[in-house]
């Protein structure tokens, strides 16, 4: 049996915020945390970033339709597991994600 493993580098950055969804966060270290008027500065987030509560779900909404389009079947008992089967040169192949 041959097994391979993939790691989705920066996976949380691949999602998109929903239309109309507005998220703000504190300014990162090294940036001015207070404006000239003395009020705290915040940053508007344009894409999900690692550590955001919504980041994983936003990436999931991008990934799951893509997997289904490529012929993967979603597991009934665990909806985060997908599988695909194909026979290549008479050898059955199974991919489980």
C-alpha positions as MATLAB code, in Angstrom:
seq = 'XXXXXXXXXXXXXXXXXXXXXXXXXXXXXXXXXXXXXXXXXXXXXXXXXXXXXXXXXXXXXXXXXXXXXXXXXXXXXXXXXXXXXXXXXXXXXXXXX';
ca = [
       0.000    0.000    0.000;
       1.320    3.422   -0.949;
       0.361    6.356    1.246;
       1.036   10.023    0.690;
       0.327   13.043    2.824;
      -0.358   16.637    1.846;
      -0.243   19.769    3.925;
      -2.238   22.768    2.790;
       0.148   25.624    3.478;
      -1.655   28.769    4.592;
      -5.008   27.050    4.043;
      -6.882   29.592    6.134;
      -5.792   32.340    3.755;
      -7.553   30.641    0.836;
     -11.084   31.369    2.029;
     -13.151   34.452    1.323;
     -15.260   36.485    3.713;
     -18.956   36.356    2.963;
     -20.583   39.216    1.092;
     -21.314   42.003    3.556;
     -19.249   40.409    6.331;
     -17.091   43.018    8.062;
     -14.344   41.969   10.495;
     -11.986   44.244   12.413;
      -8.933   43.406   14.515;
      -6.361   45.242   16.622;
      -3.341   46.655   14.809;
      -0.432   44.166   14.713;
       2.742   44.745   16.748;
       4.945   47.435   15.224;
       2.049   49.558   13.951;
       0.687   52.595   15.725;
      -2.048   51.432   18.054;
      -3.457   54.924   18.593;
      -4.301   57.557   16.002;
      -3.449   61.253   16.140;
      -6.799   61.861   17.834;
      -5.903   59.431   20.645;
      -8.484   56.821   19.624;
      -7.389   53.180   19.284;
      -6.670   52.057   15.714;
      -8.210   48.921   14.281;
      -7.684   47.162   10.971;
     -10.394   45.954    8.637;
      -9.719   42.367    7.587;
     -10.141   41.682    3.858;
      -9.411   37.932    3.880;
      -9.640   35.358    6.663;
      -6.386   35.116    8.595;
      -5.042   32.363   10.804;
      -6.461   32.603   14.295;
      -9.739   34.198   13.227;
     -12.761   32.301   14.458;
     -14.246   32.362   10.917;
     -11.073   31.378    9.019;
     -11.513   27.602    9.015;
     -15.161   27.749    8.035;
     -14.494   30.219    5.217;
     -11.811   27.939    3.746;
     -14.128   24.961    4.122;
     -16.788   26.781    2.070;
     -14.236   27.181   -0.724;
     -12.742   23.684   -0.534;
     -15.829   21.454   -0.217;
     -17.524   22.484   -3.508;
     -14.185   22.076   -5.313;
     -13.781   18.524   -3.965;
     -17.333   17.604   -5.008;
     -16.733   19.045   -8.502;
     -13.656   16.813   -8.835;
     -15.716   13.684   -8.026;
     -15.003   13.256   -4.329;
     -17.785   11.864   -2.161;
     -18.455   13.289    1.284;
     -18.520   10.738    4.116;
     -21.930   10.383    5.794;
     -20.545    9.776    9.298;
     -17.901   12.530    9.166;
     -18.684   15.368    6.736;
     -15.064   16.589    6.828;
     -13.826   13.357    5.192;
     -13.959   12.936    1.408;
     -13.030    9.962   -0.759;
     -12.639    9.163   -4.443;
     -12.076    5.843   -6.198;
     -10.743    5.158   -9.675;
      -9.102    2.238  -11.466;
      -5.900    3.084  -13.307;
      -4.257    0.394  -15.476;
      -6.374   -2.243  -13.725;
      -5.243   -1.151  -10.255;
      -7.928    0.279   -7.958;
      -6.919    3.633   -6.470;
      -8.552    5.305   -3.470;
      -7.932    8.813   -2.201;
      -9.190    9.770    1.227;
      -9.022   13.357    2.450;
];
